[in-house]
Amino acid sequence: MLAVFALVAATIHKFTSSSYHAIIRNTGNIAWYLAIFLLVYAIFFLSGWLSDRSNAIRNLKAKLEKAFNHQFSVWIHRLNFVVIGLIWLHVNVIPRIANISYFLIVFDIYTLVFITAYAYQKFISDADMRNSGTVKENIPLTPNIQKFTIDLNKTAKPYHAGDFYFVSFRGKGISSEAHPFSVMTRPSKHEVGFIIHQVGDFTKKITHVSPGTKVHLDGPYGLFNSEVEETNGPVILYAIGTGIAPLISLAEEYARKKALHIIWSTSSSEDYFNLRLDQLEQNGVKVDKKQHRFSDEELNTILTNEEKANGKFFIVGSAPIILTVKEKLKQLGIKDSNLIDEHLTM
C-alpha cells in the first residue's frame, strides 16, 4: 500500500509540474513509467490481490508463470533500484532544489541510509550463518509433498510452535533466495522441521536439496504461539492441506493446556500425520478430518456453540480457500476479530 500511495503522490507531481530541462523531464518520466510497471507486475505476480479472488486471473497467472518464474520476478523487482537512482538524479539536477542545500543534504543522507540498510541486510545479515543449520533429512511424504528436517547450529535462535522462517539454501541446483516455510515440529534446540508442498518453480526443486546442504534461517517469525497462549476460550486450528504443519505443532505444544479442536480439510487421502493426530486425540484434542472441504452444514455440526461464540480460529492454507472458509465461518456467526489466518505461498 505504501508503494501505491507513493505512486499517487508521484502522479500528482508529474501532472502538476513541468520542466524544459531534458534530463529533469526524462529521469522523472522514466522513473514514473517504470514504477507503474513494477507496481502492476507485483500486484499480478507477487501478491494475491487479484489471483486470490478470481479463478480466471489465477489460471492466467499460472500459465504466465511458466515464463515469468519466481527467479525472473526477483530480478524484475530489483528494477526498483533503477527507479531510486532515477529519482535521486531527478531531484539533484533541479536547480531550485539544488539551491536548498540543507534539503539536498537530508535527501541524500536518507537515500544513502536506505541503500546501506538494504546492503547490510542482503550481504551481511543474510551472510551471517550463526542462525543456520544443515539439511538432515529430505524425504517425500506424497508425490508432491516433502518433509524437510534441519539440524540447527548451537547459535541458532529458539523458535515457538507455529512460527515460520525465511529459508535459503547454500547449495547447487536451487536458488539462494529466501522463501517462507512454517514450522511443523515442536520447539527444539537441536532441529526444526517443515512440510513443503511442491506448487511453485522453487518448491518443485526442493527434492534436489541433499542432506548436508547448508541452510540460512531468517527468523523465526510469527504470532500464533503468543495468540494461542493468551487465549482463554476454545482454540480451533483450521488446516487446509499442508496448512496442517504449523497447526499440528501448536496442538502438540498446547495439548492438555487448552481446549483444542483441529479441523483438517485435505485435497487427497493424506495420512502422513495420522499417528500424530491419534496421539493428540489421546491427549484430549478434538480432531475432525475430511477429504475435500467441509460443507456449511458439517461445520455447523462439528463446531460447538461455545466455539462459535468464544473460540479463536487459526486458519492456514492457500489464500483463495482461506477467503472462502472465513466467509463460511462468519455466516455461522463467528466474529471476524476471532479469525486469524496465514496464507501459504510459493
PDB file of N, CA and C in Angstrom, residues 50 61 82 88 91 132 187:
ATOM      1  N   LEU A  50      -5.332  -9.986  -6.730  1.00  0.00           N
ATOM      2  CA  LEU A  50      -6.256 -10.321  -7.814  1.00  0.00           C
ATOM      3  C   LEU A  50      -6.459 -11.830  -7.933  1.00  0.00           C
ATOM      4  N   LYS A  61      -2.406 -16.400 -14.455  1.00  0.00           N
ATOM      5  CA  LYS A  61      -1.140 -16.242 -13.731  1.00  0.00           C
ATOM      6  C   LYS A  61      -0.338 -17.541 -13.762  1.00  0.00           C
ATOM      7  N   VAL A  82      16.753   0.938  -9.941  1.00  0.00           N
ATOM      8  CA  VAL A  82      16.864   1.860 -11.077  1.00  0.00           C
ATOM      9  C   VAL A  82      15.937   3.052 -10.848  1.00  0.00           C
ATOM     10  N   TRP A  88      16.704   9.940  -7.513  1.00  0.00           N
ATOM     11  CA  TRP A  88      17.802  10.676  -6.867  1.00  0.00           C
ATOM     12  C   TRP A  88      18.407  11.691  -7.837  1.00  0.00           C
ATOM     13  N   VAL A  91      15.945  14.669  -8.638  1.00  0.00           N
ATOM     14  CA  VAL A  91      15.874  15.694  -7.587  1.00  0.00           C
ATOM     15  C   VAL A  91      17.145  16.540  -7.559  1.00  0.00           C
ATOM     16  N   SER A 132      21.532 -20.657  11.526  1.00  0.00           N
ATOM     17  CA  SER A 132      21.538 -21.523  10.349  1.00  0.00           C
ATOM     18  C   SER A 132      21.518 -22.981  10.779  1.00  0.00           C
ATOM     19  N   PRO A 187       8.911 -27.112  19.459  1.00  0.00           N
ATOM     20  CA  PRO A 187      10.185 -26.414  19.655  1.00  0.00           C
ATOM     21  C   PRO A 187      11.293 -27.334  20.159  1.00  0.00           C
TER      22      PRO A 187
END
